[in-house]
Amino acid sequence: MGKKFRITERQLLLVEGKDECNFFEALLAQENIKGVQWIDIGGKDKFPEAFPQLITNEGFNQVLTIGLIRDAEANKAEFAFQSLCDNLQKHHLPVPSIINTLNPGPPTVGIFIMPDNQGAGMLENLCLKTIEGQNIENCLNDYL
Amino acid sequence: MKYTKLLIQNFRGIQNLEIKDFKQVNLLVGRNNCSKTSVLEALFLISGIGNPQLPINIHFFRDLSLAKAEDFDGLFYNLDFNRLPQIQAIVQEANEKERTLTIAPLYAKYAKIVSSSDQLKKEDLSQFSEQTLNITTSISQDLEGIRLEFNDDQQVGHAEAHLKGGQLQFVFPVNYKEYIRCAFLSTKTAMSQLDQRLSQLLVQKNLAPIILVLKEIEPALSDIRMGANGMIYVDIGLDKLLPLNLMGDGTRRLLAILSAIFDMKNGILLIDEIENGFHYSSLTTLWKAVVRAAQEFNVQIFATTHSYECIEAFAKSEYPEICLYRIDRTANKHQAFASTAKMLRVGIENDFEVR
């Protein structure tokens, strides 16, 4: 039996998938951002059960800030945003009025839809965009 | 019938706790001293609102001494007799009914006239100690026991438990008949009525489904019989029947739980530390059996556990009418967090701490 996930920080970053976990772990370390705990909460299929289970977790009532990050996938970002807002509302949590902004809280909640809070796509598209026109893009394309 | 909601106030260590949306099989978890057992005790008391013996029973389940009326203080929040415990529950039958139980200290009131000041001389006064030097009419309040005041769907009544000189006396309510059947399997009492319940099962020819379930723990077991001496024997294919007491803890505990479920048909069963006596590998069988029996005999189950394996096995039962409640106690504030069967399964898959 492995170590179980417990909420230990007051800032939570909820992402979908192991790759996203790895990405944000590396990003937070790179930016030297402390005090943020990230967790794979699953995509649109798992989220409706995993999210309420997470908020029953000991320590959730100490959380001050929640960031939710999800891929837009084939739809516009607004679809994923609305789906997350519905879930927050269902569980009596503050709902941000606009994508990519924070509501005043508590807890402060922000929803960010990859890759650009507007169109379709995913985190990987954002990663690719950051290296556009650089030498590394060619290396990556060769590898892929 | 089943409970759908419970509200506990000023009972044991709980100042205020509300639990809603109970299912047929309910598992309570939480840290030590979070009051899981107190929730079971509250359900026990509210299931027998007119029975003044029940507060004494729960006292003994916890091995507490009860020598004098002051020992009832354990029922009161912070041991304070001024904080009256109140338990409220919603019972769902054909329609919803509310029942309430309030426990109050019971004082023997008497007036003790010492004297009036003009009849006492100064020298007489000097004979009194400071404590007795109360020259007005004084009313002493001697605690004598507890009074249970109850209300069940517009029926009201009261009962009393007196403890004087080490002797318990009860006053039962007039014209109140309890319609809820409820039993409490504490770690101390789990096995106490096994013989009686088993003989009932034998007479009513209801052992077959229980033997079937027990075979999952002990595949060689084919029959259970009662000896002339009142002892229970099991047939495990030996030349002779084997006394049940020689079987492992798990088999005996499961038999005790299943026979109690049968005994509480259409009622309530409370099980403290349900995992006790079971190897972790048997816990899936335990829950499978408990859930199946609860459905078959229409019994609502409330159990507690500390064991993660027990929760995992509970989640595997694949019955939608289960719920896990994590009782949280932070800075003396109690809260219950519910996880439905689906939530629990996803939480376990995601490796969340659900206890």
Short mmCIF file of N, CA and C in Angstrom, two decimals, chain B residues 112-252:
data_model
loop_
_atom_site.label_atom_id
_atom_site.label_comp_id
_atom_site.label_asym_id
_atom_site.label_seq_id
_atom_site.Cartn_x
_atom_site.Cartn_y
_atom_site.Cartn_z
N LYS B 112 -34.38 21.89 53.06
CA LYS B 112 -33.78 21.56 54.35
C LYS B 112 -33.78 22.83 55.20
N ILE B 113 -34.68 22.89 56.15
CA ILE B 113 -34.74 24.09 56.98
C ILE B 113 -33.83 23.91 58.18
N VAL B 114 -32.81 24.71 58.24
CA VAL B 114 -31.86 24.61 59.35
C VAL B 114 -32.44 25.32 60.56
N SER B 115 -32.79 26.58 60.34
CA SER B 115 -33.34 27.35 61.43
C SER B 115 -33.64 28.74 60.91
N SER B 116 -34.23 29.53 61.70
CA SER B 116 -34.36 30.94 61.34
C SER B 116 -33.45 31.72 62.28
N SER B 117 -32.90 32.77 61.80
CA SER B 117 -31.81 33.43 62.52
C SER B 117 -32.20 33.91 63.91
N ASP B 118 -33.45 34.35 64.11
CA ASP B 118 -33.80 34.92 65.41
C ASP B 118 -33.91 33.85 66.50
N GLN B 119 -33.97 32.58 66.11
CA GLN B 119 -34.05 31.53 67.12
C GLN B 119 -32.68 30.97 67.47
N LEU B 120 -31.68 31.44 66.77
CA LEU B 120 -30.34 30.92 67.03
C LEU B 120 -29.51 31.92 67.84
N LYS B 121 -28.82 31.38 68.79
CA LYS B 121 -27.91 32.25 69.54
C LYS B 121 -26.54 32.19 68.86
N LYS B 122 -25.74 33.18 69.21
CA LYS B 122 -24.40 33.22 68.60
C LYS B 122 -23.60 31.95 68.87
N GLU B 123 -23.69 31.47 70.11
CA GLU B 123 -22.91 30.28 70.47
C GLU B 123 -23.38 29.04 69.70
N ASP B 124 -24.71 29.03 69.41
CA ASP B 124 -25.21 27.90 68.60
C ASP B 124 -24.59 27.93 67.21
N LEU B 125 -24.53 29.17 66.69
CA LEU B 125 -23.98 29.32 65.34
C LEU B 125 -22.55 28.82 65.24
N SER B 126 -21.81 29.05 66.30
CA SER B 126 -20.40 28.67 66.26
C SER B 126 -20.22 27.16 66.14
N GLN B 127 -21.30 26.44 66.49
CA GLN B 127 -21.19 24.97 66.38
C GLN B 127 -21.26 24.50 64.91
N PHE B 128 -21.79 25.38 64.07
CA PHE B 128 -21.93 24.98 62.68
C PHE B 128 -20.61 25.18 61.92
N SER B 129 -20.35 24.28 61.08
CA SER B 129 -19.20 24.50 60.20
C SER B 129 -19.61 25.52 59.15
N GLU B 130 -18.66 25.96 58.40
CA GLU B 130 -18.97 26.96 57.36
C GLU B 130 -20.01 26.45 56.37
N GLN B 131 -19.91 25.15 56.10
CA GLN B 131 -20.81 24.58 55.11
C GLN B 131 -22.25 24.55 55.59
N THR B 132 -22.44 24.28 56.88
CA THR B 132 -23.80 24.16 57.37
C THR B 132 -24.37 25.50 57.81
N LEU B 133 -23.52 26.50 57.83
CA LEU B 133 -23.97 27.80 58.33
C LEU B 133 -24.80 28.51 57.26
N ASN B 134 -25.91 27.89 56.98
CA ASN B 134 -26.82 28.48 56.02
C ASN B 134 -28.14 28.64 56.76
N ILE B 135 -28.34 29.82 57.24
CA ILE B 135 -29.45 29.97 58.19
C ILE B 135 -30.77 30.34 57.50
N THR B 136 -30.72 30.38 56.19
CA THR B 136 -31.99 30.55 55.49
C THR B 136 -32.44 29.18 54.98
N THR B 137 -33.63 29.16 54.44
CA THR B 137 -34.11 27.90 53.89
C THR B 137 -33.27 27.55 52.67
N SER B 138 -32.64 26.43 52.68
CA SER B 138 -31.75 26.10 51.57
C SER B 138 -32.28 24.89 50.81
N ILE B 139 -32.08 24.92 49.50
CA ILE B 139 -32.48 23.76 48.70
C ILE B 139 -31.21 23.12 48.15
N SER B 140 -30.94 21.95 48.59
CA SER B 140 -29.78 21.24 48.06
C SER B 140 -30.21 20.43 46.85
N GLN B 141 -29.33 20.25 45.92
CA GLN B 141 -29.64 19.45 44.74
C GLN B 141 -28.71 18.25 44.70
N ASP B 142 -29.27 17.11 45.00
CA ASP B 142 -28.48 15.89 44.96
C ASP B 142 -28.78 15.16 43.67
N LEU B 143 -27.72 14.87 42.92
CA LEU B 143 -27.92 14.17 41.65
C LEU B 143 -28.35 12.73 41.93
N GLU B 144 -29.41 12.32 41.26
CA GLU B 144 -29.94 11.00 41.54
C GLU B 144 -29.88 10.09 40.31
N GLY B 145 -29.74 10.69 39.15
CA GLY B 145 -29.73 9.88 37.94
C GLY B 145 -29.93 10.74 36.71
N ILE B 146 -30.55 10.15 35.69
CA ILE B 146 -30.83 10.91 34.46
C ILE B 146 -32.28 10.71 34.05
N ARG B 147 -32.75 11.71 33.33
CA ARG B 147 -34.13 11.67 32.83
C ARG B 147 -34.05 11.75 31.30
N LEU B 148 -34.77 10.87 30.65
CA LEU B 148 -34.80 10.86 29.19
C LEU B 148 -36.15 11.41 28.74
N GLU B 149 -36.12 12.49 28.02
CA GLU B 149 -37.37 13.03 27.48
C GLU B 149 -37.38 12.81 25.99
N PHE B 150 -38.44 12.22 25.50
CA PHE B 150 -38.44 11.90 24.09
C PHE B 150 -39.72 12.31 23.38
N ASN B 151 -39.56 12.39 22.09
CA ASN B 151 -40.65 12.82 21.24
C ASN B 151 -40.52 12.00 19.96
N ASP B 152 -41.54 11.26 19.64
CA ASP B 152 -41.49 10.46 18.41
C ASP B 152 -42.76 10.69 17.62
N ASP B 153 -42.63 11.44 16.56
CA ASP B 153 -43.77 11.69 15.68
C ASP B 153 -45.02 12.07 16.50
N GLN B 154 -44.85 13.05 17.29
CA GLN B 154 -45.91 13.64 18.11
C GLN B 154 -46.27 12.85 19.36
N GLN B 155 -45.64 11.71 19.58
CA GLN B 155 -45.83 11.03 20.87
C GLN B 155 -44.74 11.53 21.80
N VAL B 156 -45.09 11.97 22.98
CA VAL B 156 -44.05 12.40 23.91
C VAL B 156 -44.05 11.49 25.13
N GLY B 157 -42.92 11.42 25.78
CA GLY B 157 -42.85 10.59 26.97
C GLY B 157 -41.55 10.84 27.71
N HIS B 158 -41.40 10.18 28.82
CA HIS B 158 -40.12 10.29 29.53
C HIS B 158 -39.82 8.99 30.27
N ALA B 159 -38.54 8.81 30.52
CA ALA B 159 -38.08 7.64 31.27
C ALA B 159 -36.98 8.12 32.21
N GLU B 160 -36.70 7.32 33.22
CA GLU B 160 -35.67 7.75 34.18
C GLU B 160 -34.77 6.57 34.55
N ALA B 161 -33.53 6.90 34.84
CA ALA B 161 -32.60 5.91 35.41
C ALA B 161 -32.07 6.52 36.71
N HIS B 162 -32.36 5.86 37.82
CA HIS B 162 -31.90 6.34 39.14
C HIS B 162 -30.74 5.47 39.61
N LEU B 163 -29.78 6.09 40.21
CA LEU B 163 -28.66 5.34 40.79
C LEU B 163 -28.46 5.83 42.21
N LYS B 164 -28.97 5.04 43.15
CA LYS B 164 -28.87 5.43 44.56
C LYS B 164 -28.23 4.30 45.35
N GLY B 165 -27.23 4.64 46.11
CA GLY B 165 -26.56 3.63 46.93
C GLY B 165 -26.07 2.45 46.12
N GLY B 166 -25.61 2.73 44.93
CA GLY B 166 -25.08 1.67 44.06
C GLY B 166 -26.16 0.83 43.39
N GLN B 167 -27.42 1.15 43.63
CA GLN B 167 -28.54 0.40 43.05
C GLN B 167 -29.15 1.17 41.88
N LEU B 168 -29.36 0.46 40.78
CA LEU B 168 -30.01 1.10 39.62
C LEU B 168 -31.51 0.84 39.66
N GLN B 169 -32.27 1.88 39.41
CA GLN B 169 -33.72 1.72 39.31
C GLN B 169 -34.18 2.46 38.05
N PHE B 170 -35.15 1.88 37.38
CA PHE B 170 -35.61 2.51 36.14
C PHE B 170 -37.09 2.86 36.21
N VAL B 171 -37.40 3.96 35.57
CA VAL B 171 -38.81 4.31 35.38
C VAL B 171 -39.05 4.26 33.88
N PHE B 172 -39.90 3.35 33.47
CA PHE B 172 -40.18 3.19 32.03
C PHE B 172 -41.37 4.04 31.63
N PRO B 173 -41.40 4.46 30.39
CA PRO B 173 -42.53 5.29 29.96
C PRO B 173 -43.83 4.48 29.88
N VAL B 174 -44.91 5.19 30.08
CA VAL B 174 -46.21 4.52 30.00
C VAL B 174 -46.69 4.63 28.55
N ASN B 175 -47.29 3.58 28.07
CA ASN B 175 -47.92 3.59 26.74
C ASN B 175 -46.96 3.92 25.59
N TYR B 176 -45.72 3.53 25.71
CA TYR B 176 -44.84 3.73 24.55
C TYR B 176 -44.19 2.40 24.20
N LYS B 177 -44.40 1.98 22.97
CA LYS B 177 -43.80 0.73 22.53
C LYS B 177 -42.85 1.05 21.38
N GLU B 178 -41.59 0.64 21.55
CA GLU B 178 -40.59 0.93 20.52
C GLU B 178 -40.84 0.08 19.28
N TYR B 179 -40.80 0.70 18.12
CA TYR B 179 -41.01 -0.07 16.89
C TYR B 179 -39.70 -0.28 16.13
N ILE B 180 -38.62 0.36 16.58
CA ILE B 180 -37.33 0.18 15.89
C ILE B 180 -36.55 -0.94 16.57
N ARG B 181 -36.07 -1.87 15.77
CA ARG B 181 -35.18 -2.91 16.31
C ARG B 181 -33.74 -2.48 16.05
N CYS B 182 -32.93 -2.54 17.06
CA CYS B 182 -31.54 -2.09 16.90
C CYS B 182 -30.64 -2.88 17.83
N ALA B 183 -29.48 -3.26 17.34
CA ALA B 183 -28.49 -3.94 18.19
C ALA B 183 -27.14 -3.28 17.99
N PHE B 184 -26.33 -3.31 19.02
CA PHE B 184 -25.00 -2.69 19.02
C PHE B 184 -23.97 -3.80 19.22
N LEU B 185 -23.15 -4.05 18.21
CA LEU B 185 -22.05 -5.00 18.37
C LEU B 185 -20.79 -4.20 18.68
N SER B 186 -20.51 -4.07 19.96
CA SER B 186 -19.28 -3.37 20.33
C SER B 186 -18.16 -4.40 20.34
N THR B 187 -16.94 -3.95 20.50
CA THR B 187 -15.83 -4.91 20.53
C THR B 187 -16.02 -5.86 21.72
N LYS B 188 -16.73 -5.38 22.73
CA LYS B 188 -16.94 -6.18 23.93
C LYS B 188 -18.13 -7.14 23.79
N THR B 189 -19.16 -6.69 23.07
CA THR B 189 -20.41 -7.47 23.06
C THR B 189 -20.65 -8.24 21.78
N ALA B 190 -19.73 -8.15 20.84
CA ALA B 190 -19.98 -8.73 19.51
C ALA B 190 -20.40 -10.20 19.57
N MET B 191 -19.78 -10.96 20.47
CA MET B 191 -20.04 -12.40 20.48
C MET B 191 -21.09 -12.80 21.51
N SER B 192 -21.58 -11.83 22.29
CA SER B 192 -22.35 -12.19 23.48
C SER B 192 -23.67 -12.90 23.19
N GLN B 193 -24.33 -12.58 22.10
CA GLN B 193 -25.62 -13.23 21.86
C GLN B 193 -25.57 -14.22 20.71
N LEU B 194 -24.36 -14.64 20.37
CA LEU B 194 -24.21 -15.52 19.21
C LEU B 194 -25.01 -16.81 19.34
N ASP B 195 -24.90 -17.47 20.52
CA ASP B 195 -25.59 -18.76 20.71
C ASP B 195 -27.10 -18.62 20.52
N GLN B 196 -27.63 -17.58 21.17
CA GLN B 196 -29.07 -17.34 21.12
C GLN B 196 -29.53 -17.06 19.68
N ARG B 197 -28.77 -16.24 19.01
CA ARG B 197 -29.16 -15.88 17.64
C ARG B 197 -29.03 -17.07 16.69
N LEU B 198 -27.96 -17.86 16.91
CA LEU B 198 -27.78 -19.03 16.05
C LEU B 198 -28.88 -20.05 16.22
N SER B 199 -29.31 -20.26 17.46
CA SER B 199 -30.37 -21.24 17.68
C SER B 199 -31.65 -20.77 16.98
N GLN B 200 -31.87 -19.46 16.99
CA GLN B 200 -33.03 -18.90 16.30
C GLN B 200 -32.94 -19.17 14.79
N LEU B 201 -31.74 -18.98 14.27
CA LEU B 201 -31.52 -19.23 12.84
C LEU B 201 -31.74 -20.69 12.49
N LEU B 202 -31.29 -21.58 13.38
CA LEU B 202 -31.45 -23.01 13.16
C LEU B 202 -32.92 -23.39 13.14
N VAL B 203 -33.65 -22.88 14.12
CA VAL B 203 -35.08 -23.21 14.24
C VAL B 203 -35.83 -22.69 13.03
N GLN B 204 -35.46 -21.53 12.57
CA GLN B 204 -36.18 -20.94 11.44
C GLN B 204 -35.62 -21.37 10.07
N LYS B 205 -34.73 -22.32 10.11
CA LYS B 205 -34.13 -22.89 8.89
C LYS B 205 -33.52 -21.80 8.00
N ASN B 206 -32.82 -20.89 8.61
CA ASN B 206 -32.25 -19.78 7.85
C ASN B 206 -30.74 -19.82 7.80
N LEU B 207 -30.17 -20.97 8.15
CA LEU B 207 -28.70 -21.04 8.22
C LEU B 207 -28.04 -21.22 6.85
N ALA B 208 -28.78 -21.78 5.91
CA ALA B 208 -28.15 -22.13 4.62
C ALA B 208 -27.42 -20.95 3.96
N PRO B 209 -28.08 -19.77 3.83
CA PRO B 209 -27.35 -18.68 3.16
C PRO B 209 -26.13 -18.23 3.96
N ILE B 210 -26.20 -18.37 5.27
CA ILE B 210 -25.06 -17.95 6.11
C ILE B 210 -23.90 -18.93 5.95
N ILE B 211 -24.21 -20.22 5.87
CA ILE B 211 -23.16 -21.23 5.67
C ILE B 211 -22.46 -21.00 4.33
N LEU B 212 -23.26 -20.64 3.34
CA LEU B 212 -22.71 -20.37 2.01
C LEU B 212 -21.67 -19.25 2.07
N VAL B 213 -21.98 -18.22 2.80
CA VAL B 213 -21.06 -17.09 2.93
C VAL B 213 -19.82 -17.50 3.72
N LEU B 214 -20.04 -18.24 4.81
CA LEU B 214 -18.91 -18.65 5.66
C LEU B 214 -17.92 -19.54 4.90
N LYS B 215 -18.42 -20.27 3.93
CA LYS B 215 -17.55 -21.16 3.14
C LYS B 215 -16.48 -20.36 2.40
N GLU B 216 -16.77 -19.07 2.17
CA GLU B 216 -15.77 -18.26 1.47
C GLU B 216 -14.55 -18.00 2.36
N ILE B 217 -14.77 -18.05 3.68
CA ILE B 217 -13.64 -17.90 4.61
C ILE B 217 -13.09 -19.27 4.97
N GLU B 218 -14.00 -20.23 5.20
CA GLU B 218 -13.59 -21.59 5.56
C GLU B 218 -14.24 -22.56 4.59
N PRO B 219 -13.56 -22.87 3.46
CA PRO B 219 -14.19 -23.69 2.41
C PRO B 219 -14.66 -25.06 2.90
N ALA B 220 -14.02 -25.62 3.95
CA ALA B 220 -14.39 -26.97 4.39
C ALA B 220 -15.68 -27.00 5.20
N LEU B 221 -16.16 -25.82 5.59
CA LEU B 221 -17.35 -25.78 6.46
C LEU B 221 -18.62 -26.17 5.68
N SER B 222 -19.34 -27.17 6.19
CA SER B 222 -20.54 -27.60 5.46
C SER B 222 -21.81 -27.48 6.29
N ASP B 223 -21.69 -27.41 7.60
CA ASP B 223 -22.91 -27.33 8.43
C ASP B 223 -22.59 -26.72 9.80
N ILE B 224 -23.64 -26.20 10.42
CA ILE B 224 -23.52 -25.69 11.79
C ILE B 224 -24.63 -26.34 12.60
N ARG B 225 -24.28 -26.84 13.76
CA ARG B 225 -25.31 -27.49 14.59
C ARG B 225 -25.16 -27.06 16.04
N MET B 226 -26.27 -27.21 16.74
CA MET B 226 -26.27 -26.87 18.17
C MET B 226 -26.25 -28.18 18.96
N GLY B 227 -25.30 -28.32 19.88
CA GLY B 227 -25.23 -29.53 20.70
C GLY B 227 -26.25 -29.47 21.82
N ALA B 228 -26.49 -30.63 22.45
CA ALA B 228 -27.45 -30.70 23.56
C ALA B 228 -26.99 -29.81 24.71
N ASN B 229 -25.69 -29.63 24.81
CA ASN B 229 -25.14 -28.81 25.89
C ASN B 229 -25.22 -27.32 25.58
N GLY B 230 -25.85 -26.97 24.47
CA GLY B 230 -26.00 -25.56 24.10
C GLY B 230 -24.81 -25.03 23.33
N MET B 231 -23.80 -25.89 23.17
CA MET B 231 -22.62 -25.43 22.42
C MET B 231 -22.84 -25.52 20.92
N ILE B 232 -22.17 -24.64 20.19
CA ILE B 232 -22.31 -24.65 18.73
C ILE B 232 -21.15 -25.45 18.13
N TYR B 233 -21.49 -26.30 17.19
CA TYR B 233 -20.47 -27.10 16.52
C TYR B 233 -20.53 -26.85 15.01
N VAL B 234 -19.39 -27.03 14.38
CA VAL B 234 -19.37 -26.89 12.93
C VAL B 234 -18.84 -28.18 12.31
N ASP B 235 -19.33 -28.45 11.12
CA ASP B 235 -18.87 -29.63 10.39
C ASP B 235 -17.87 -29.17 9.34
N ILE B 236 -16.62 -29.55 9.52
CA ILE B 236 -15.62 -29.17 8.52
C ILE B 236 -15.00 -30.42 7.88
N GLY B 237 -15.80 -31.49 7.87
CA GLY B 237 -15.38 -32.72 7.20
C GLY B 237 -14.53 -33.64 8.04
N LEU B 238 -14.40 -33.35 9.34
CA LEU B 238 -13.65 -34.26 10.22
C LEU B 238 -14.57 -35.40 10.67
N ASP B 239 -14.02 -36.38 11.38
CA ASP B 239 -14.84 -37.49 11.88
C ASP B 239 -15.86 -36.99 12.90
N LYS B 240 -15.45 -35.95 13.61
CA LYS B 240 -16.35 -35.41 14.63
C LYS B 240 -16.63 -33.94 14.32
N LEU B 241 -17.73 -33.45 14.90
CA LEU B 241 -18.01 -32.02 14.74
C LEU B 241 -17.02 -31.22 15.59
N LEU B 242 -16.71 -30.05 15.13
CA LEU B 242 -15.72 -29.22 15.82
C LEU B 242 -16.43 -28.08 16.57
N PRO B 243 -16.11 -27.88 17.86
CA PRO B 243 -16.73 -26.75 18.56
C PRO B 243 -16.39 -25.44 17.84
N LEU B 244 -17.40 -24.60 17.68
CA LEU B 244 -17.20 -23.33 16.97
C LEU B 244 -16.07 -22.51 17.59
N ASN B 245 -15.95 -22.61 18.92
CA ASN B 245 -14.92 -21.82 19.60
C ASN B 245 -13.50 -22.18 19.17
N LEU B 246 -13.35 -23.35 18.52
CA LEU B 246 -12.02 -23.72 18.04
C LEU B 246 -11.74 -23.17 16.65
N MET B 247 -12.77 -22.60 16.03
CA MET B 247 -12.56 -21.97 14.71
C MET B 247 -11.87 -20.62 14.90
N GLY B 248 -11.37 -20.09 13.83
CA GLY B 248 -10.66 -18.80 13.92
C GLY B 248 -11.60 -17.66 14.25
N ASP B 249 -11.00 -16.56 14.67
CA ASP B 249 -11.75 -15.36 15.04
C ASP B 249 -12.65 -14.87 13.91
N GLY B 250 -12.10 -14.89 12.69
CA GLY B 250 -12.82 -14.36 11.53
C GLY B 250 -14.14 -15.08 11.30
N THR B 251 -14.11 -16.41 11.36
CA THR B 251 -15.33 -17.20 11.14
C THR B 251 -16.36 -16.88 12.22
N ARG B 252 -15.90 -16.86 13.46
CA ARG B 252 -16.83 -16.62 14.56
C ARG B 252 -17.40 -15.20 14.51
#
